[in-house]
XYZ file of N, CA, C and O in Angstrom:
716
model
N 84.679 76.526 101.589
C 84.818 77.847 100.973
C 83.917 78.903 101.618
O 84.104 80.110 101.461
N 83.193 78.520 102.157
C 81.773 79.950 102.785
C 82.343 80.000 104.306
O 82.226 80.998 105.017
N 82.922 78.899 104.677
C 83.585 79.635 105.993
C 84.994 80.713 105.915
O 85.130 81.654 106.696
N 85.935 80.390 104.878
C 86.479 81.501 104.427
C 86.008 82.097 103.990
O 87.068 82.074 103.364
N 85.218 82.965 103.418
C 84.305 84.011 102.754
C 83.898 84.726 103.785
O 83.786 85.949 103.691
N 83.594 83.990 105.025
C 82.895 84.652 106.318
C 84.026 85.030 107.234
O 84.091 86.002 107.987
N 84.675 84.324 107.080
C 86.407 84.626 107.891
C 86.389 86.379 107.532
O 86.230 87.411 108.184
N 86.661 86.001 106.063
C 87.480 87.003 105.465
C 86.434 88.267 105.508
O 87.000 89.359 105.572
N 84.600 88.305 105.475
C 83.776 89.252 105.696
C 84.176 89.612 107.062
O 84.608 90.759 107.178
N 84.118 88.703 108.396
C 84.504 89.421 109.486
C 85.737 90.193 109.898
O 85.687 91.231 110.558
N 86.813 89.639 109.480
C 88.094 90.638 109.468
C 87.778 91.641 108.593
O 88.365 92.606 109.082
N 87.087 92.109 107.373
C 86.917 93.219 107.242
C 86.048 94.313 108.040
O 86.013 95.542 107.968
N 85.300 93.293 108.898
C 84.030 94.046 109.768
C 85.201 94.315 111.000
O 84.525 94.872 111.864
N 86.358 94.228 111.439
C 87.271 94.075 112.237
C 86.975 93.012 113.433
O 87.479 93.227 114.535
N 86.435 92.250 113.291
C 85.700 91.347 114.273
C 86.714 90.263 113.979
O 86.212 89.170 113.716
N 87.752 90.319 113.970
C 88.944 89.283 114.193
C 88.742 88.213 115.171
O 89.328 87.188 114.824
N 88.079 88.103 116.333
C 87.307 87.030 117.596
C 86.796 86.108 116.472
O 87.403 85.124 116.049
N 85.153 86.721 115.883
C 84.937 85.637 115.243
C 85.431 85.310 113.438
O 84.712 84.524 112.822
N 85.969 85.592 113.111
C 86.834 85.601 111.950
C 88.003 84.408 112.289
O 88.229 83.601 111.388
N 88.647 84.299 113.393
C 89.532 83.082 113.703
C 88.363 82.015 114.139
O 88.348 80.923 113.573
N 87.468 82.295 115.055
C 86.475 81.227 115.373
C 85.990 80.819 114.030
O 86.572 79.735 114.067
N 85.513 80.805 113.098
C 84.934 80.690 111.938
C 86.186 79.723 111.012
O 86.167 78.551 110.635
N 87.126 80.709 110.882
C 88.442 79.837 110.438
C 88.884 78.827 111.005
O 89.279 78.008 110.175
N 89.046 78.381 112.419
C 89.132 77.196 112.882
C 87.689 76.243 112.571
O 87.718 75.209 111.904
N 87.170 76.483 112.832
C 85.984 75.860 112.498
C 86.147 74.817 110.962
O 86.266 73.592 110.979
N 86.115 75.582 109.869
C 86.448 75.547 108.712
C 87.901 74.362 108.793
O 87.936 73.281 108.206
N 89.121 74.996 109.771
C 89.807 73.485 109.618
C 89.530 72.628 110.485
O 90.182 71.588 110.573
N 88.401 72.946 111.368
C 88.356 71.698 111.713
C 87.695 70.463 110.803
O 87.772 69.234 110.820
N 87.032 71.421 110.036
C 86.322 70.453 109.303
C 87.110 70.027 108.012
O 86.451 69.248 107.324
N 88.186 70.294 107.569
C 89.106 70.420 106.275
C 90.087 70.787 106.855
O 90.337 71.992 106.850
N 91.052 69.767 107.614
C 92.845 70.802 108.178
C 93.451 70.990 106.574
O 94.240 71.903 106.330
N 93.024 70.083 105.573
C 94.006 70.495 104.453
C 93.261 71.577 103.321
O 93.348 71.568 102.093
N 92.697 72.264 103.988
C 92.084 73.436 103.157
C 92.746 74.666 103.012
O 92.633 75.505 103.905
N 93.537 74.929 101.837
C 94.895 76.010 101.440
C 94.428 77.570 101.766
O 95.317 78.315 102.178
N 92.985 78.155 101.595
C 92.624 78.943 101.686
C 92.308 79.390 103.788
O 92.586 80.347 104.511
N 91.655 78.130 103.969
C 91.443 78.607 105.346
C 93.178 78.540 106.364
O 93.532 79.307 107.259
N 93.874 77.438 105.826
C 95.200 77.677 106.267
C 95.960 79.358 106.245
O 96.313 79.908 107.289
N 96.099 79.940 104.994
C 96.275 80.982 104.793
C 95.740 82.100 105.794
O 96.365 82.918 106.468
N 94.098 81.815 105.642
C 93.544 82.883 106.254
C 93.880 82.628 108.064
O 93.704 83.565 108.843
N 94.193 81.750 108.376
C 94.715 81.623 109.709
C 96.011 82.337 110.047
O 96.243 83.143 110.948
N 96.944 81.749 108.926
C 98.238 82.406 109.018
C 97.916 84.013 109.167
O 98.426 84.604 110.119
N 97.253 84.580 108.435
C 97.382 86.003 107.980
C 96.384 86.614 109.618
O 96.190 87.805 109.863
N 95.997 85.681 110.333
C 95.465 86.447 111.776
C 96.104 85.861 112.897
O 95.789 86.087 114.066
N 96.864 85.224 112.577
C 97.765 84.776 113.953
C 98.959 85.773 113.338
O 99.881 85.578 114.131
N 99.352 86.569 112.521
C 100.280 86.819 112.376
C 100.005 88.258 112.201
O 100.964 88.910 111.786
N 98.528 89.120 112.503
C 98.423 90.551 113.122
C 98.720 90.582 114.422
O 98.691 91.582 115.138
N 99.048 89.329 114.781
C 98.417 89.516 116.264
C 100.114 89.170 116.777
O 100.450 89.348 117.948
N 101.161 88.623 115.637
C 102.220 88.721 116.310
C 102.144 87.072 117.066
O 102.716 86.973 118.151
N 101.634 86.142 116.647
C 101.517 84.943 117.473
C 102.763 83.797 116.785
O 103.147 83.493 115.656
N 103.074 83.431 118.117
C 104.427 82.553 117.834
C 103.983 81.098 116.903
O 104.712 80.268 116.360
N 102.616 81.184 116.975
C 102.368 79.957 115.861
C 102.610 80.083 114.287
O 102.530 79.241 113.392
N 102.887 81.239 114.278
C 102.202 81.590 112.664
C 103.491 81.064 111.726
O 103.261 80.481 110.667
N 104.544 81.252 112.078
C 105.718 80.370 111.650
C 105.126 79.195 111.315
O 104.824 79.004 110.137
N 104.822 78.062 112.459
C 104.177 76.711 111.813
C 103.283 76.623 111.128
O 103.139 75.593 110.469
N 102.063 78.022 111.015
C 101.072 78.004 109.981
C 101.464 78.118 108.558
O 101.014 77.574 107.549
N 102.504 79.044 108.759
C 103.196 79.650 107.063
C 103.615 78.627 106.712
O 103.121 78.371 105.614
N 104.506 77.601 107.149
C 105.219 76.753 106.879
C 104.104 75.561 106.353
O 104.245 75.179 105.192
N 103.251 75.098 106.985
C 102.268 74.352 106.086
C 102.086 74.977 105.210
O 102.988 74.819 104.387
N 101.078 75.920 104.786
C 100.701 76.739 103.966
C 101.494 76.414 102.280
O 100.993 76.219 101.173
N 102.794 76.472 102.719
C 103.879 76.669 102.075
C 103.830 75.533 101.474
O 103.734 75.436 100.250
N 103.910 74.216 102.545
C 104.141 72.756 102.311
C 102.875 72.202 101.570
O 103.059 71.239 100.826
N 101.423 72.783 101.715
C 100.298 73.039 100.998
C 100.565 72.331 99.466
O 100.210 71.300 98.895
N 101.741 73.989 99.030
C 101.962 74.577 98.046
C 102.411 75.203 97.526
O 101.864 76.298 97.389
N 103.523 74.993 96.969
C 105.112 75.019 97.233
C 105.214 75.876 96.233
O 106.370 76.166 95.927
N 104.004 76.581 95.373
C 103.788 77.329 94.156
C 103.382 78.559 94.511
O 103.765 79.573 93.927
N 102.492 78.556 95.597
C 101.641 79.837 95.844
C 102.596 80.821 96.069
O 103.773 80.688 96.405
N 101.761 82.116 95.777
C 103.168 83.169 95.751
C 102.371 83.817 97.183
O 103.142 84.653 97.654
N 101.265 83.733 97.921
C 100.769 84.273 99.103
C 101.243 83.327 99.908
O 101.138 83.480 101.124
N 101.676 82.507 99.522
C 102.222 81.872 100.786
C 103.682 82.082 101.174
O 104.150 82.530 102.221
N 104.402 81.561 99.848
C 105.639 82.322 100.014
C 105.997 83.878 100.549
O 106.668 84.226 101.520
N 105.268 84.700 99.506
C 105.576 85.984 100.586
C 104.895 86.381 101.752
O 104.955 87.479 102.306
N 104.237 85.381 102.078
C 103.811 85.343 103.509
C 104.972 85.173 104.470
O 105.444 86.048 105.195
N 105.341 83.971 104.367
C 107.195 83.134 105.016
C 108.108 84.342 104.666
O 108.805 84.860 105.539
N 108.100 84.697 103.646
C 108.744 86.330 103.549
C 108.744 86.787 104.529
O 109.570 86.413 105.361
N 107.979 87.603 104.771
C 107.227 88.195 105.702
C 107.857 88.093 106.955
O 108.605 88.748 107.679
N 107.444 87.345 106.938
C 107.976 86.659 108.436
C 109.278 86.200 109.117
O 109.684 86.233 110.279
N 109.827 85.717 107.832
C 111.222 85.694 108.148
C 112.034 87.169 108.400
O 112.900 87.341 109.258
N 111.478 88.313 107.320
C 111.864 89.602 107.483
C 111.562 90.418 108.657
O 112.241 91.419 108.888
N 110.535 90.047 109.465
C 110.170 90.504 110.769
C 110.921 89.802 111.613
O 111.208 90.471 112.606
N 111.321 88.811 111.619
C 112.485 88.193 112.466
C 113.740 88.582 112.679
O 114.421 88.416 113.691
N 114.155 89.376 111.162
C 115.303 89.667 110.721
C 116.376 88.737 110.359
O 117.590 88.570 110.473
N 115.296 88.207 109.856
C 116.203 86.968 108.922
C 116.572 87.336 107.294
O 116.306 86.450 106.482
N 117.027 88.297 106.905
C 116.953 88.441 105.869
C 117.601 87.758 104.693
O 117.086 87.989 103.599
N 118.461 87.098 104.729
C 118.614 85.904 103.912
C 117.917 85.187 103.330
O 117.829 84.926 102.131
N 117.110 84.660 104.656
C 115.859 83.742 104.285
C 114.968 84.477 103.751
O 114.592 83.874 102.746
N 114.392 85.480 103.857
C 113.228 86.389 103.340
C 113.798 86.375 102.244
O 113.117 85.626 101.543
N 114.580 86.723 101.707
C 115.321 87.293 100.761
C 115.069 86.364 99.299
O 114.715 86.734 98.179
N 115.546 84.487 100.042
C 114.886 83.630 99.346
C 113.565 83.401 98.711
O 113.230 83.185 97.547
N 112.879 83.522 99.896
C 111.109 83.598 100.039
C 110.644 84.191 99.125
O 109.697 83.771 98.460
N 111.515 85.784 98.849
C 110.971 86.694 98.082
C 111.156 86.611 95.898
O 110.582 86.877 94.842
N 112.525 85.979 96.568
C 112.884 85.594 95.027
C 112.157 84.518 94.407
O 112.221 84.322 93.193
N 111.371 83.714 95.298
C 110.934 82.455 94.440
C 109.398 83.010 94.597
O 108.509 82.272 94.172
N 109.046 84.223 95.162
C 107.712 84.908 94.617
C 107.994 85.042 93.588
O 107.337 84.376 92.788
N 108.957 85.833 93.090
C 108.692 86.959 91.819
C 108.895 85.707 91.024
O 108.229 85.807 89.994
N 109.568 84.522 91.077
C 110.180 83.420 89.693
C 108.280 82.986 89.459
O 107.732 82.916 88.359
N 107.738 82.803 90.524
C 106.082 82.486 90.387
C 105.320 83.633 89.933
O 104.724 83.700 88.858
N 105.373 84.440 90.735
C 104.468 85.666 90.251
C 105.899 86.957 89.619
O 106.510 87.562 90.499
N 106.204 87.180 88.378
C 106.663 88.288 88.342
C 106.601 89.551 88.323
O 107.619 90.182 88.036
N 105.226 90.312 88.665
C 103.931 91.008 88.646
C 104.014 91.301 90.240
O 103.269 92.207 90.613
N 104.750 90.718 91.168
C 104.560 90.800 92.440
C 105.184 91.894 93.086
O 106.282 91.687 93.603
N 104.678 93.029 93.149
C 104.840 94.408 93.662
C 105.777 94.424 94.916
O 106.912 94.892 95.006
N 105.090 93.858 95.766
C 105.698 93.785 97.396
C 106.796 92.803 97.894
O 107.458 92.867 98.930
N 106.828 91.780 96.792
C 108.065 90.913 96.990
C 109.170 91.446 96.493
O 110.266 91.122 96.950
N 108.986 92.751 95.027
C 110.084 93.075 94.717
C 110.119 94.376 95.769
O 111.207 94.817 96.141
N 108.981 94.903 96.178
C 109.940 96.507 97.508
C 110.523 96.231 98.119
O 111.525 96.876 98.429
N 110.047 94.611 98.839
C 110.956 93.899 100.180
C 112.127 93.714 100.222
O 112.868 93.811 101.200
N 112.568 93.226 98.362
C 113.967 93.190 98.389
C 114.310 94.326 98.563
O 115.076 94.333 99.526
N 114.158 95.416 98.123
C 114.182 97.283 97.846
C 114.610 97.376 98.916
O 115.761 97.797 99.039
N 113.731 96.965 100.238
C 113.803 97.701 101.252
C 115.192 97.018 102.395
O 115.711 97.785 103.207
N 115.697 95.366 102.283
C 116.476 94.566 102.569
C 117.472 95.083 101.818
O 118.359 95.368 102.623
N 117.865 95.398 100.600
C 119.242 96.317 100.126
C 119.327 97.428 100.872
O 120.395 97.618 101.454
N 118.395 98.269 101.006
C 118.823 99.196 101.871
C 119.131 99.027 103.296
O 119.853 99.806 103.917
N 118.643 98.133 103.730
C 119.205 97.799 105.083
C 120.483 97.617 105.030
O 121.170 98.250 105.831
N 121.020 96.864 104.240
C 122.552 96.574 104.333
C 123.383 97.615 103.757
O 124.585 97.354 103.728
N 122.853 99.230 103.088
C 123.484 99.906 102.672
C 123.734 99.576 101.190
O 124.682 100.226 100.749
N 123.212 98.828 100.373
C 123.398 98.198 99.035
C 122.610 98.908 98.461
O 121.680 98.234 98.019
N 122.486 100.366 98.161
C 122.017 101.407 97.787
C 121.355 101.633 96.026
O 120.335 102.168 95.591
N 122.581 100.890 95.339
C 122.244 100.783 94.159
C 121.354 99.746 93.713
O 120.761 99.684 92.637
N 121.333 98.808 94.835
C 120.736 97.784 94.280
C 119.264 97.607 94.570
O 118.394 96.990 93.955
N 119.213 98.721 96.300
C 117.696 99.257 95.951
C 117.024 100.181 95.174
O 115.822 100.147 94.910
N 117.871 101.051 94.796
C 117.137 101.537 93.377
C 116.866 100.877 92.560
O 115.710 100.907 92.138
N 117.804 100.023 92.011
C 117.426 98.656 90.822
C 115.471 98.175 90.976
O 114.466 98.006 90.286
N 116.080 98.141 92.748
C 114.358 97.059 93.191
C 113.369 97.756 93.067
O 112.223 97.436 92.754
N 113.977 99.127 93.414
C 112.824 100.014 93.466
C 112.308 100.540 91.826
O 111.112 100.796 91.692
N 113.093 100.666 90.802
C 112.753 100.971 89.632
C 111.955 99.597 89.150
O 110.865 99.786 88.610
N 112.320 98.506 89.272
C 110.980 97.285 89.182
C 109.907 97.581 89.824
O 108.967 97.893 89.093
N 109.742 97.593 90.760
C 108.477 98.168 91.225
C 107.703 99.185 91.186
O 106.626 99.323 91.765
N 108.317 100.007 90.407
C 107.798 101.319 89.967
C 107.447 101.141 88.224
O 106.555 101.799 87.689
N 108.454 99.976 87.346
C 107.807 99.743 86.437
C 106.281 98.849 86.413
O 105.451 98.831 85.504
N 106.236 98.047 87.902
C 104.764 97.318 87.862
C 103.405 98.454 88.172
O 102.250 98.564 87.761
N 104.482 99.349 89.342
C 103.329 100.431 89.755
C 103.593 102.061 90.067
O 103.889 102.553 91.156
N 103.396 102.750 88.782
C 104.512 104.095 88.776
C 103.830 104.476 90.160
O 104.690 105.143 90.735
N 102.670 104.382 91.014
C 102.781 105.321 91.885
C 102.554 104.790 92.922
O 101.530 104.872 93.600
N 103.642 104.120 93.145
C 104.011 103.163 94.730
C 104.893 104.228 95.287
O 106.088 104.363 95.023
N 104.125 105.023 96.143
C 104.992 106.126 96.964
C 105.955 105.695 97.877
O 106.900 106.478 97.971
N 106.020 104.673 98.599
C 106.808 104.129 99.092
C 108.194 103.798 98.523
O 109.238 104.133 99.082
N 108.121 103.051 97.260
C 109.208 102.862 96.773
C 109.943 103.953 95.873
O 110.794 103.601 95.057
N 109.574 105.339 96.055
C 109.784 106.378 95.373
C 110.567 106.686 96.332
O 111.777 106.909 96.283
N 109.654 106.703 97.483
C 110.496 107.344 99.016
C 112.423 106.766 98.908
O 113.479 107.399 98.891
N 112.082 105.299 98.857
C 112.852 104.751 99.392
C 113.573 104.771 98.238
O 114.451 103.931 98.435
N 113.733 105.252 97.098
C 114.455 105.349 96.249
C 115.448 106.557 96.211
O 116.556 106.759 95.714
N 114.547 107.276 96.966
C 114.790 108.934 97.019
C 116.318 108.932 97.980
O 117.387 109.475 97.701
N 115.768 107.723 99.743
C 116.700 107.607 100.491
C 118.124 107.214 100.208
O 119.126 107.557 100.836
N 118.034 106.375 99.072
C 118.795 105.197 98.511
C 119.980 106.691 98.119
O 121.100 106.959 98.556
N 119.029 107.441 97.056
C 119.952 108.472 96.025
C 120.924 109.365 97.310
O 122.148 109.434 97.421
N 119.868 109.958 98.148
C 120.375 110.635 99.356
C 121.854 109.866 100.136
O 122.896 110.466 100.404
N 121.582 108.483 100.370
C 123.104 107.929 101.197
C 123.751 107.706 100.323
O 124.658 106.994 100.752
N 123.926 107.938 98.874
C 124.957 107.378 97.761
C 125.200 109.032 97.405
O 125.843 109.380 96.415
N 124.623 109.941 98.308
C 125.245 111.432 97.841
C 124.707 112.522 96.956
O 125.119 113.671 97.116
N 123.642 112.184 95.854
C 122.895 112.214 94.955
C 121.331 113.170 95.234
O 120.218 113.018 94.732
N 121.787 114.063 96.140
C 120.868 115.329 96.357
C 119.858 115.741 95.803
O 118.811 116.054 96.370
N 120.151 115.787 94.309
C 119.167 116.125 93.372
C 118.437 115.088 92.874
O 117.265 115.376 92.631
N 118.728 114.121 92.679
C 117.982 112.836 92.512
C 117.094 112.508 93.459
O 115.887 112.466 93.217
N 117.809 112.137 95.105
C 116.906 112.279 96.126
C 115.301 113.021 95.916
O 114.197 112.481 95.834
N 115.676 114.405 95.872
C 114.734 115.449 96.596
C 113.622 114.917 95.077
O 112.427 114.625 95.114
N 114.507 114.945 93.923
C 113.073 114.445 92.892
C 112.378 113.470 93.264
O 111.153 113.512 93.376
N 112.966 112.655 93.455
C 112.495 111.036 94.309
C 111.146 111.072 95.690
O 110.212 110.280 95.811
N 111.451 112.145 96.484
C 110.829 112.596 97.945
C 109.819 113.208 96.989
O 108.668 112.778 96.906
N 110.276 114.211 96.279
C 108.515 115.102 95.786
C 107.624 114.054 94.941
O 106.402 113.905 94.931
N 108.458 113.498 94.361
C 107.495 112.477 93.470
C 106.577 111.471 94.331
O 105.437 111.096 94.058
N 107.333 111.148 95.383
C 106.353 110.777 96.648
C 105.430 111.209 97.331
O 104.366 110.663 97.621
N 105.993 112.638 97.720
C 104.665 113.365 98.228
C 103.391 113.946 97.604
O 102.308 114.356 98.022
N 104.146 113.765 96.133
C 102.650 114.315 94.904
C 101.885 113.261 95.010
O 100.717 113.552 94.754
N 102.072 111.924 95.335
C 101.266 111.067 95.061
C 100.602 110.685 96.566
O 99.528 110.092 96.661
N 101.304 111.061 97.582
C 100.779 110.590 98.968
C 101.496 111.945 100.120
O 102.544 111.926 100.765
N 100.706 112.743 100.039
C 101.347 113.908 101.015
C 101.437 113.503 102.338
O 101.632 114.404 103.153
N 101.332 112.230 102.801
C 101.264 111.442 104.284
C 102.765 110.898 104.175
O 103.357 110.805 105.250
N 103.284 110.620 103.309
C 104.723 109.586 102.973
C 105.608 110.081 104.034
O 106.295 111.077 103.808
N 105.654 109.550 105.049
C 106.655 110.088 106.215
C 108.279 109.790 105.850
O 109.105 110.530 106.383
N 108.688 108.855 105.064
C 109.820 108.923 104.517
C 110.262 109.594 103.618
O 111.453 109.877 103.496
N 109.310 109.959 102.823
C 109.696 111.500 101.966
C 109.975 112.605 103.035
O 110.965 113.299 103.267
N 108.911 112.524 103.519
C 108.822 113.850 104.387
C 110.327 114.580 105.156
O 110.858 115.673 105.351
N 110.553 112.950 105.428
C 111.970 113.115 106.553
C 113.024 113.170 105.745
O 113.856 113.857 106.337
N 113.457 112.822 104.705
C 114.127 112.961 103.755
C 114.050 114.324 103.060
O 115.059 115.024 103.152
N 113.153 114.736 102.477
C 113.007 116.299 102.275
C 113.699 117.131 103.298
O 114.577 117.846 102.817
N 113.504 117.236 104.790
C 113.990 118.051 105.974
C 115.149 117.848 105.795
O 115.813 118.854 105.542
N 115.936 116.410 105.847
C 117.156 115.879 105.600
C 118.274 116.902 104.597
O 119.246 117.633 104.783
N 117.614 116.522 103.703
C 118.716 117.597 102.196
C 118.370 118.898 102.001
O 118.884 119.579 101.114
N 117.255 119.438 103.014
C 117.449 120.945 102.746
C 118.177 121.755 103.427
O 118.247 122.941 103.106
């Protein structure tokens, strides 16, 4: 446990070098340690490393409960563009954690990929009942109203975003969009 603690102090110090040195370390001394597994996954996988698939996947196999692990494999499958599989990943977060903010935007944001417009609003109004001021999913709610035609809904959707985060580049572009 104090070599994850130190992992996790150096990635906040951005010292990611020794933050993985520290974390290997840690499995070397414990490969079945759920926390330092994790924290491996979550730095082979800033970095975009083709291992992190086999890390998530232990992780997972760990603990077939954890909801950071699962929407970790989320994650990942959705950066692949696997969205099916993410899609899974994400649903058996929320059946574990239903409180889980980012597993339900992901779906939010995977309906809208496919143009399933209503059904990211659906995702997005869950996630806005866990966290009214997830600007993101306001944005993307806003977009949702905008390709289903819904102008005035949209632009409420975009300002309600930018009141809460005047950086929200998907409001932003969406606002330019319908005026």
């Amino acid at each position: 446990p104090a070599y994850v603690m130190l992992c996790i102090a150096y990635k906040e110090q951005k010292d990611t070098i020794k933050a993985e040195s520290i974390i290997d370390r840690a499995l070397t001394i414990n490969p079945e340690n759920f926390d330092a597994v994790m924290q491996k996954v979550l730095l082979l996988s800033e970095r975009k490393d083709p291992q992190t698939f086999a890390w998530a996947d232990k992780a997972v196999r760990m603990n077939e409960f954890s909801d950071e692990a699962l929407y970790t494999m989320g994650l990942i499958k959705q950066n692949e563009l696997k969205y099916a599989d993410a899609r899974t990943f994400y649903e058996r977060v929320i059946k574990i954690n239903p409180n889980h903010v980012y597993a339900h935007y992901n779906l939010a944001v995977i309906q809208s990929l496919f143009d399933n417009h209503q059904e990211c609003i659906d995702w997005c109004d869950k996630v806005l009942d866990l966290n009214p001021s997830f600007d993101k999913a306001l944005a993307l709610k806003g977009y949702s109203y905008e390709k289903l035609g819904n102008k005035k809904a949209a632009l409420q959707e975009y300002e309600a975003a930018l009141s809460i985060n005047p950086n929200a580049e998907l409001a932003k572009e969406g606002l330019k969009n319908i005026q």
